[in-house]
Coordinates of C-alpha atoms and ligand atoms in Angstrom, one line a residue:
M827 CA -4.1 102.1 -118.0
D828 CA -6.2 103.0 -114.9
E829 CA -4.0 104.5 -112.1
D830 CA -5.7 102.4 -109.4
F831 CA -5.1 99.2 -111.4
K832 CA -1.4 100.1 -111.8
T833 CA -1.2 100.8 -108.0
L834 CA -2.8 97.5 -107.3
N835 CA -0.4 95.6 -109.5
S836 CA 2.6 97.2 -108.1
K837 CA 1.5 96.4 -104.5
L838 CA 0.8 92.8 -105.6
S839 CA 4.1 92.5 -107.3
E840 CA 5.9 93.6 -104.1
I841 CA 3.9 91.0 -102.1
G842 CA 4.8 88.5 -104.8
D843 CA 8.5 89.3 -104.2
I844 CA 8.2 88.5 -100.6
G845 CA 6.4 85.3 -101.5
A846 CA 9.2 84.4 -103.8
A847 CA 11.7 84.9 -101.0
I848 CA 9.6 82.7 -98.7
A849 CA 9.5 80.0 -101.5
L850 CA 13.3 80.2 -102.0
M851 CA 13.9 79.8 -98.2
Y852 CA 11.6 76.8 -98.2
W853 CA 13.4 75.3 -101.2
D854 CA 16.7 75.7 -99.5
Q855 CA 15.3 74.2 -96.3
S856 CA 14.1 71.2 -98.2
T857 CA 17.3 70.6 -100.2
Y858 CA 20.6 71.9 -98.9
M859 CA 20.1 73.6 -95.6
P860 CA 22.1 72.2 -92.7
E861 CA 19.9 70.3 -90.2
G862 CA 21.0 72.6 -87.3
S863 CA 19.6 75.7 -89.1
A864 CA 15.9 74.7 -88.6
M865 CA 15.1 77.0 -85.8
A866 CA 16.6 80.1 -87.4
R867 CA 14.9 79.3 -90.7
G868 CA 11.6 78.8 -89.0
K869 CA 11.9 82.3 -87.4
Q870 CA 12.9 83.9 -90.7
L871 CA 10.0 82.2 -92.5
G872 CA 7.6 83.3 -89.8
T873 CA 8.6 87.0 -90.1
L874 CA 8.4 87.1 -93.9
S875 CA 5.0 85.2 -93.9
K876 CA 3.6 87.6 -91.4
M877 CA 4.9 90.6 -93.4
S878 CA 3.4 89.4 -96.7
H879 CA 0.0 88.5 -95.0
E880 CA -0.1 92.0 -93.4
M881 CA 0.7 93.7 -96.7
F882 CA -2.0 91.7 -98.5
V883 CA -4.9 92.2 -96.0
D884 CA -4.1 96.0 -95.7
P885 CA -7.3 98.0 -96.1
S886 CA -5.7 100.0 -98.9
I887 CA -5.9 96.8 -101.1
G888 CA -9.6 96.5 -100.2
Q889 CA -10.2 100.1 -101.2
L890 CA -8.4 99.7 -104.5
L891 CA -10.4 96.6 -105.3
K892 CA -13.6 98.4 -104.5
K893 CA -12.6 101.3 -106.8
L894 CA -11.8 98.8 -109.5
A895 CA -15.2 97.0 -109.4
D896 CA -16.3 99.0 -112.5
M897 CA -13.2 98.1 -114.4
E898 CA -13.9 94.4 -113.7
S899 CA -17.5 94.5 -114.8
S900 CA -16.7 96.6 -117.9
N901 CA -14.0 94.2 -119.2
P902 CA -14.6 90.7 -120.5
Y903 CA -14.5 87.9 -117.9
D904 CA -11.4 86.4 -119.4
S905 CA -9.5 89.7 -119.9
F906 CA -6.3 90.4 -118.1
A907 CA -7.8 93.2 -116.1
A908 CA -11.0 91.6 -115.1
S909 CA -9.3 88.3 -114.2
I910 CA -6.6 90.0 -112.0
I911 CA -9.3 92.0 -110.1
R912 CA -11.6 89.0 -109.7
V913 CA -9.0 86.5 -108.5
T914 CA -7.3 89.1 -106.2
K915 CA -10.7 90.0 -104.7
R916 CA -11.5 86.4 -104.1
E917 CA -8.1 85.9 -102.3
Y918 CA -8.5 89.1 -100.4
D919 CA -11.9 88.3 -99.1
K920 CA -10.7 84.9 -98.0
A921 CA -7.6 86.3 -96.3
T922 CA -9.5 89.0 -94.4
K923 CA -12.3 86.8 -93.2
V924 CA -9.9 84.7 -91.1
P925 CA -8.6 86.6 -88.0
S926 CA -4.8 86.7 -88.0
E927 CA -4.9 85.6 -84.4
L928 CA -6.5 82.3 -85.5
V929 CA -3.9 82.0 -88.3
S930 CA -1.1 82.3 -85.8
R931 CA -2.7 79.9 -83.3
I932 CA -3.1 77.3 -86.1
S933 CA 0.4 77.7 -87.3
K934 CA 1.9 77.4 -83.8
H935 CA -0.3 74.3 -83.3
N936 CA 0.8 72.8 -86.6
A937 CA 4.5 73.3 -85.8
E938 CA 4.1 71.5 -82.4
K939 CA 2.0 68.7 -84.0
G940 CA 4.6 68.2 -86.8
Q941 CA 7.3 67.8 -84.1
A942 CA 5.1 65.2 -82.3
W943 CA 4.5 63.3 -85.5
T944 CA 8.2 63.0 -86.4
K945 CA 8.5 61.0 -83.1
A946 CA 5.1 59.2 -83.2
R947 CA 5.5 57.7 -86.7
P948 CA 8.8 55.8 -86.1
A949 CA 7.5 54.8 -82.6
N950 CA 4.3 53.5 -84.1
D951 CA 2.4 55.3 -81.4
F952 CA -0.7 57.1 -82.6
T953 CA -1.6 58.2 -79.1
M954 CA 1.3 60.6 -79.2
V955 CA -0.4 62.7 -81.8
Q956 CA -4.1 62.0 -81.2
P957 CA -4.7 64.9 -78.8
Y958 CA -3.2 67.3 -81.5
L959 CA -5.4 65.9 -84.1
A960 CA -8.5 66.4 -81.9
K961 CA -7.4 70.1 -81.6
T962 CA -6.9 70.3 -85.4
V963 CA -10.5 69.2 -86.0
D964 CA -11.6 71.9 -83.6
Y965 CA -9.5 74.5 -85.5
G966 CA -10.9 73.2 -88.8
R967 CA -14.4 73.9 -87.5
E968 CA -13.4 77.3 -86.2
L969 CA -11.8 78.1 -89.6
A970 CA -14.9 76.9 -91.5
D971 CA -17.1 79.2 -89.3
C972 CA -15.2 82.2 -90.7
F973 CA -17.1 81.4 -93.9
P974 CA -20.7 81.2 -92.9
G975 CA -23.2 79.8 -95.4
Y976 CA -21.2 76.8 -96.4
E977 CA -23.0 73.6 -97.5
H978 CA -20.7 71.2 -95.8
I979 CA -18.3 72.1 -93.0
A980 CA -15.3 70.8 -95.1
D981 CA -16.2 73.1 -98.0
P982 CA -14.2 76.1 -96.9
L983 CA -11.1 73.8 -96.4
I984 CA -11.6 72.1 -99.7
D985 CA -12.1 75.5 -101.3
S986 CA -8.6 76.7 -100.3
A987 CA -6.9 73.9 -102.3
D988 CA -9.6 73.3 -105.0
Y989 CA -11.6 76.5 -105.4
G990 CA -15.2 75.9 -106.4
M991 CA -15.2 72.2 -105.5
K992 CA -17.6 71.0 -102.7
A993 CA -17.7 68.0 -100.5
S994 CA -21.0 66.9 -102.0
S995 CA -19.8 66.9 -105.6
I996 CA -16.5 65.2 -104.8
R997 CA -18.2 62.6 -102.7
K998 CA -20.5 61.8 -105.6
L999 CA -17.6 61.5 -108.0
F1000 CA -15.6 59.4 -105.6
S1001 CA -18.4 57.0 -104.8
E1002 CA -18.8 56.4 -108.6
L1003 CA -15.1 55.7 -108.8
R1004 CA -15.0 53.4 -105.8
E1005 CA -17.8 51.3 -107.3
E1006 CA -15.7 50.6 -110.3
L1007 CA -12.2 50.5 -108.7
V1008 CA -12.8 48.0 -105.9
P1009 CA -13.9 45.1 -108.2
M1010 CA -11.2 46.1 -110.7
V1011 CA -8.5 45.8 -108.1
R1012 CA -9.9 42.4 -107.1
K1013 CA -9.9 41.1 -110.6
I1014 CA -6.4 42.3 -111.4
T1015 CA -4.9 41.0 -108.2
E1016 CA -6.5 37.6 -108.8
C1017 CA -4.2 37.3 -111.9
E1018 CA -0.7 35.9 -111.8
P1019 CA 1.5 38.8 -110.3
I1020 CA 3.8 40.6 -112.7
D1021 CA 7.5 39.8 -112.2
D1022 CA 9.3 43.0 -111.4
S1023 CA 12.2 41.5 -109.6
F1024 CA 14.7 42.9 -112.1
F1025 CA 14.1 46.4 -110.7
K1026 CA 15.3 45.2 -107.3
Q1027 CA 19.0 45.5 -107.7
A1028 CA 21.7 48.2 -107.6
Y1029 CA 21.3 51.0 -110.2
D1030 CA 23.9 53.8 -110.2
K1031 CA 22.5 56.9 -108.6
D1032 CA 24.2 59.5 -110.8
M1033 CA 23.1 57.6 -113.9
Q1034 CA 19.5 57.5 -112.7
F1035 CA 19.6 61.2 -112.0
E1036 CA 21.0 62.0 -115.5
F1037 CA 18.5 59.8 -117.2
G1038 CA 15.6 61.5 -115.4
K1039 CA 16.9 64.9 -116.3
M1040 CA 17.0 63.9 -120.0
L1041 CA 13.4 62.7 -119.8
A1042 CA 12.3 66.0 -118.1
K1043 CA 14.1 68.0 -120.8
D1044 CA 12.7 66.0 -123.6
I1045 CA 9.1 66.3 -122.6
G1046 CA 9.5 70.1 -122.4
Y1047 CA 10.6 71.1 -118.9
S1048 CA 13.0 74.0 -119.4
F1049 CA 16.4 74.0 -117.6
D1050 CA 17.0 77.6 -118.8
T1051 CA 14.3 78.7 -116.3
G1052 CA 14.6 75.7 -114.0
R1053 CA 16.8 73.2 -112.3
E1054 CA 16.6 69.8 -110.6
D1055 CA 17.9 68.9 -107.1
M1056 CA 17.5 66.1 -104.6
A1057 CA 14.9 66.1 -101.8
P1058 CA 13.6 63.5 -99.4
H1059 CA 10.0 64.2 -100.6
P1060 CA 10.0 65.4 -104.2
F1061 CA 8.3 68.7 -104.9
T1062 CA 8.1 71.5 -107.4
I1063 CA 8.4 75.2 -106.4
S1064 CA 8.1 78.4 -108.3
F1065 CA 9.8 81.7 -107.4
S1066 CA 8.8 83.3 -110.7
I1067 CA 7.4 82.1 -114.0
H1068 CA 11.1 82.3 -115.0
D1069 CA 12.4 80.2 -112.1
V1070 CA 10.6 77.0 -111.5
R1071 CA 12.5 74.2 -109.7
I1072 CA 11.9 70.5 -109.5
T1073 CA 13.3 67.9 -107.1
T1074 CA 13.6 64.1 -107.1
R1075 CA 14.4 61.2 -104.9
I1076 CA 16.6 58.3 -105.9
D1077 CA 16.3 54.7 -104.6
P1078 CA 19.7 53.1 -105.4
N1079 CA 17.9 49.7 -105.5
D1080 CA 15.0 50.5 -107.8
P1081 CA 15.0 53.1 -110.6
R1082 CA 11.2 53.5 -110.8
D1083 CA 11.2 56.0 -107.9
A1084 CA 13.5 58.5 -109.6
L1085 CA 12.2 58.0 -113.1
F1086 CA 8.6 58.6 -112.4
S1087 CA 8.9 61.2 -109.7
T1088 CA 11.1 63.2 -112.1
V1089 CA 8.6 63.0 -114.9
H1090 CA 5.8 63.8 -112.4
E1091 CA 7.5 66.9 -111.0
A1092 CA 8.5 68.0 -114.5
G1093 CA 4.8 68.0 -115.3
H1094 CA 4.1 70.3 -112.4
G1095 CA 7.1 72.4 -113.5
M1096 CA 6.0 72.7 -117.1
Y1097 CA 2.6 74.0 -115.9
E1098 CA 4.2 76.7 -113.9
Q1099 CA 6.8 77.6 -116.6
G1100 CA 4.0 77.8 -119.2
V1101 CA 1.9 80.5 -117.5
D1102 CA 1.6 83.7 -119.5
P1103 CA 4.6 85.8 -118.6
A1104 CA 2.4 88.9 -118.4
F1105 CA 0.9 87.3 -115.2
E1106 CA 4.3 87.5 -113.3
G1107 CA 3.8 88.9 -109.8
T1108 CA 0.0 88.8 -109.9
A1109 CA -2.6 86.5 -108.4
L1110 CA -2.9 84.8 -111.8
A1111 CA 0.7 83.5 -111.8
G1112 CA 0.8 79.8 -110.9
G1113 CA -1.5 76.8 -111.3
T1114 CA -5.2 77.2 -110.5
S1115 CA -5.9 74.4 -108.1
S1116 CA -4.3 71.3 -106.5
G1117 CA -6.5 69.1 -108.8
V1118 CA -5.5 70.8 -112.0
H1119 CA -1.9 70.8 -110.9
E1120 CA -1.9 67.0 -110.2
S1121 CA -3.7 66.5 -113.5
Q1122 CA -0.6 68.0 -115.2
S1123 CA 1.9 66.0 -113.3
R1124 CA 0.0 62.7 -113.6
L1125 CA -0.7 63.2 -117.3
W1126 CA 3.0 63.2 -118.0
E1127 CA 3.9 60.6 -115.3
N1128 CA 1.2 58.0 -116.0
I1129 CA -0.6 58.6 -119.3
V1130 CA 2.6 59.5 -121.2
G1131 CA 5.4 58.2 -118.9
R1132 CA 4.0 54.8 -118.2
S1133 CA 2.8 54.1 -121.7
K1134 CA 4.1 51.5 -124.1
G1135 CA 4.8 54.1 -126.8
F1136 CA 7.0 56.1 -124.5
W1137 CA 9.2 53.2 -123.5
K1138 CA 9.3 51.9 -127.1
F1139 CA 11.5 55.0 -127.6
Y1140 CA 13.3 55.2 -124.2
Y1141 CA 13.7 51.6 -123.2
P1142 CA 16.6 50.9 -125.6
K1143 CA 18.3 54.0 -124.2
L1144 CA 17.7 52.9 -120.6
Q1145 CA 18.8 49.4 -121.4
K1146 CA 22.0 50.7 -122.8
Q1147 CA 22.7 52.7 -119.6
F1148 CA 21.9 49.8 -117.4
S1149 CA 23.0 46.9 -119.5
V1150 CA 24.1 44.7 -116.6
Q1151 CA 20.7 45.0 -115.0
L1152 CA 18.4 45.1 -118.0
S1153 CA 20.1 43.2 -120.9
N1154 CA 17.8 40.2 -120.4
V1155 CA 14.6 42.2 -119.8
T1156 CA 12.3 42.7 -122.8
L1157 CA 10.4 45.9 -123.5
D1158 CA 7.2 44.1 -122.6
Q1159 CA 8.5 42.9 -119.3
F1160 CA 9.8 46.4 -118.5
Y1161 CA 6.5 48.0 -119.5
K1162 CA 4.5 45.5 -117.3
G1163 CA 7.0 46.1 -114.4
V1164 CA 6.4 49.8 -114.4
N1165 CA 2.6 49.2 -114.4
K1166 CA 2.4 46.4 -111.8
V1167 CA -0.8 46.6 -109.8
D1168 CA -0.3 45.6 -106.2
R1169 CA -2.3 46.0 -103.0
S1170 CA 0.1 48.0 -100.8
L1171 CA 0.0 49.9 -97.6
I1172 CA 1.6 53.1 -98.7
R1173 CA -0.2 55.7 -100.8
T1174 CA 3.0 57.2 -102.4
D1175 CA 4.1 53.7 -103.6
A1176 CA 0.7 52.8 -105.0
D1177 CA 0.1 52.0 -108.7
E1178 CA -2.4 53.9 -110.9
V1179 CA -5.3 51.5 -110.1
T1180 CA -5.1 51.2 -106.4
Y1181 CA -3.9 54.8 -105.8
N1182 CA -7.3 56.4 -105.7
L1183 CA -8.6 54.0 -103.0
H1184 CA -5.8 55.4 -100.7
V1185 CA -7.0 58.9 -101.4
M1186 CA -10.7 58.3 -101.0
L1187 CA -10.2 56.6 -97.7
R1188 CA -8.5 59.7 -96.4
F1189 CA -11.1 62.0 -97.9
D1190 CA -13.9 60.1 -96.3
L1191 CA -12.2 60.1 -92.9
E1192 CA -11.6 63.9 -93.1
L1193 CA -15.3 64.5 -93.7
D1194 CA -16.4 62.1 -90.9
M1195 CA -14.1 63.8 -88.4
L1196 CA -15.2 67.3 -89.3
E1197 CA -18.9 66.2 -89.3
G1198 CA -18.3 64.8 -85.8
K1199 CA -19.2 61.3 -86.8
L1200 CA -15.7 60.0 -86.1
D1201 CA -13.7 60.8 -83.0
T1202 CA -10.0 61.2 -83.5
A1203 CA -9.5 58.6 -80.7
D1204 CA -11.0 56.0 -83.0
L1205 CA -9.2 57.1 -86.1
A1206 CA -6.4 54.5 -86.2
D1207 CA -8.9 51.6 -85.8
E1208 CA -11.3 53.1 -88.3
W1209 CA -8.4 53.4 -90.7
K1210 CA -7.6 49.7 -90.4
K1211 CA -11.2 48.7 -90.8
R1212 CA -11.8 50.7 -93.9
F1213 CA -8.5 49.8 -95.5
K1214 CA -9.3 46.1 -95.1
A1215 CA -12.7 46.6 -96.7
D1216 CA -11.4 48.6 -99.7
M1217 CA -8.0 47.1 -100.3
G1218 CA -8.4 43.6 -98.8
I1219 CA -5.3 43.7 -96.7
E1220 CA -4.6 44.0 -93.0
V1221 CA -2.8 47.1 -91.8
P1222 CA -0.1 45.7 -89.4
N1223 CA 0.8 48.9 -87.6
D1224 CA 0.0 52.7 -87.5
T1225 CA 3.4 53.7 -88.9
D1226 CA 2.3 52.3 -92.3
G1227 CA -1.4 53.2 -91.6
V1228 CA -2.8 56.4 -90.2
L1229 CA 0.7 57.9 -89.5
Q1230 CA 2.1 57.5 -93.0
D1231 CA 1.3 60.8 -94.6
I1232 CA 2.6 64.2 -93.4
H1233 CA -0.6 66.1 -94.4
W1234 CA -2.8 65.9 -91.3
Y1235 CA 0.3 66.4 -89.1
H1236 CA 1.6 69.6 -90.5
S1237 CA -1.6 71.1 -91.8
M1238 CA -5.4 70.9 -91.5
I1239 CA -7.8 68.0 -91.6
G1240 CA -10.0 68.6 -94.6
G1241 CA -9.1 69.5 -98.1
Q1242 CA -5.7 67.7 -98.0
F1243 CA -6.2 64.8 -100.4
Q1244 CA -9.0 65.2 -102.9
G1245 CA -6.7 67.0 -105.4
Y1246 CA -4.7 63.8 -106.1
T1247 CA -7.7 61.8 -107.3
L1248 CA -9.4 64.8 -109.0
G1249 CA -6.0 65.2 -110.8
N1250 CA -6.1 61.6 -112.1
V1251 CA -9.7 62.0 -113.3
M1252 CA -9.0 65.4 -115.0
A1253 CA -5.8 64.1 -116.6
S1254 CA -7.7 61.5 -118.6
Q1255 CA -10.4 63.9 -119.6
F1256 CA -7.8 66.5 -120.7
Y1257 CA -5.8 63.9 -122.6
E1258 CA -8.9 62.6 -124.4
A1259 CA -9.5 66.2 -125.6
A1260 CA -5.9 66.5 -126.7
L1261 CA -6.2 63.3 -128.8
K1262 CA -9.4 64.5 -130.4
A1263 CA -7.6 67.7 -131.5
H1264 CA -4.4 65.8 -132.4
P1265 CA -4.8 62.1 -133.1
E1266 CA -1.1 62.0 -134.0
I1267 CA 0.1 62.4 -130.4
P1268 CA 0.6 58.7 -129.5
R1269 CA 2.7 58.2 -132.7
Q1270 CA 4.8 61.2 -131.8
I1271 CA 5.4 59.9 -128.3
E1272 CA 6.7 56.6 -129.8
N1273 CA 9.3 58.8 -131.6
G1274 CA 10.2 60.8 -128.5
K1275 CA 8.4 63.9 -129.8
F1276 CA 6.3 65.8 -127.3
D1277 CA 5.9 69.2 -128.9
T1278 CA 2.3 68.8 -130.1
L1279 CA 1.0 67.7 -126.7
H1280 CA 3.1 70.2 -124.8
T1281 CA 2.0 73.1 -127.0
W1282 CA -1.7 72.0 -126.8
L1283 CA -1.4 71.9 -122.9
K1284 CA 0.3 75.2 -122.9
N1285 CA -2.4 76.9 -125.0
M1286 CA -5.4 75.2 -123.3
I1287 CA -4.2 75.1 -119.7
Y1288 CA -0.8 76.3 -118.7
Q1289 CA -0.9 79.8 -120.1
H1290 CA -4.1 80.7 -118.2
G1291 CA -2.5 80.3 -114.8
S1292 CA -5.2 80.9 -112.2
K1293 CA -7.4 82.9 -114.5
F1294 CA -10.1 80.1 -114.6
T1295 CA -11.3 77.9 -111.8
A1296 CA -10.8 74.1 -112.2
N1297 CA -14.4 73.6 -113.2
E1298 CA -14.3 76.4 -115.7
L1299 CA -11.1 75.0 -117.2
V1300 CA -12.5 71.4 -117.5
E1301 CA -15.6 72.7 -119.3
Q1302 CA -13.7 75.0 -121.5
V1303 CA -11.0 72.5 -122.5
T1304 CA -13.1 69.3 -122.8
G1305 CA -16.6 70.7 -123.5
K1306 CA -18.2 68.9 -120.6
P1307 CA -18.1 68.9 -116.8
L1308 CA -15.7 66.6 -114.9
T1309 CA -16.6 63.0 -115.3
I1310 CA -15.0 59.7 -114.5
E1311 CA -15.7 58.1 -117.9
P1312 CA -12.5 58.9 -119.7
Y1313 CA -10.4 57.8 -116.7
M1314 CA -12.3 54.5 -116.3
K1315 CA -12.0 53.9 -120.1
Y1316 CA -8.2 54.6 -119.9
L1317 CA -7.7 52.2 -116.9
K1318 CA -9.9 49.4 -118.4
E1319 CA -8.2 49.4 -121.8
K1320 CA -4.7 49.7 -120.4
Y1321 CA -4.9 47.1 -117.6
S1322 CA -7.1 44.6 -119.7
E1323 CA -4.2 44.5 -122.1
I1324 CA -1.5 44.3 -119.5
Y1325 CA -3.1 41.5 -117.5
G1326 CA -4.8 39.8 -120.5
I1327 CA -8.2 40.0 -118.9
Q1328 CA -11.5 41.7 -119.7
L1329 CA -12.0 44.5 -117.2
Ligands
LIG2174 ZN1 2.2 66.1 -107.6

């Protein structure tokens, strides 16, 4: 193998080790760290992040990449060598375009803003964070200007989460979706509401945790190279292809939170665990974009985990565990209960049908702020106005409105939310392709067997890590570009049956 290529990989592997240490510290911070250690941990994370950034933007990496240009062009696009060089070069160019002075200004600003948000949200006082947000918008523009030639000012921000996606194409996709979803939500919510009161009682926390772990293991998440812990906001994190951890949250008075967040995170985890081990320590290790990542978690959580077939197999087991709570609840009642559509204020509590309306609202507001059409001083009111128009309910306060999600308050404005809905849309398109290849999958799910689907996803998606962009992957796996059709078909069929109406 080329000496330069070897040197590049050994440098990247060292940077990867520091990245793993950062991730491990972050995992600890979000699970077991004593509250009083926050300051010390912040400093440690700052030092390691700076170190890894400096190592990566070092001119020696740029020189190596230059020397390897021939190796990239002489090898096939999807080869190991060409892919590593291409993806590393892309990341390197991005990292070196942004002055480290700007990175550090933004990270300091975000830390202060996050502090302000933790007080503003419970106080229901948007004015406490508004000046910070105004500055965030300015920083977003400054950051975008490091990438001249963009089509839309949000594109460089979207690009860092969903490489290759643009504001214009997402906007088009989202407006098609909104046109279908708004009347769909109206039709469903005009029906008799589903009774899900049986969920609202005490369910033993340990038993919930164990049941979730069994589901994660059964669908294919490996506890040999993973583990599950508790966290206030469930997440998945990877320190290596051989160490991918998931977390969950348990509501002692409603088992849905733990059940579905566990299956969701297991979906993320399986993606990370399924990357080709040869990619360990390179830019190819790890999922390719926030949209594709969400497609993998949502495919397992919603398409599989909220399907009738899945609960045909698991409901008798759950009923046995929680016989006091569920003995009089039929499979059909349970299935409807886990798929209840309800207009609600909080994105993370939303059902499959209304969920995307929450996301699209945020995406549109991000673009309007960056474009200068919407002043942050008017953001809270604009939120209420648009929420009412899309969802049909009044937002009673900012705590459950514009202040509810952490994203804008700990990070940038722009590129924060589109991945969730892209993921929903992709999940259906991927699943449709899986069924075409293996029509037996739904029957297997009814029997608690997930190997065929898991192996297909591994071969078609997981193993490639970041080798292909989201758009390339969608084309390659499904034979067509991203389209809302399979997703709308899925929602219409499922919810027409559940609500006994024609959607
Ligand atoms: Zn997720």
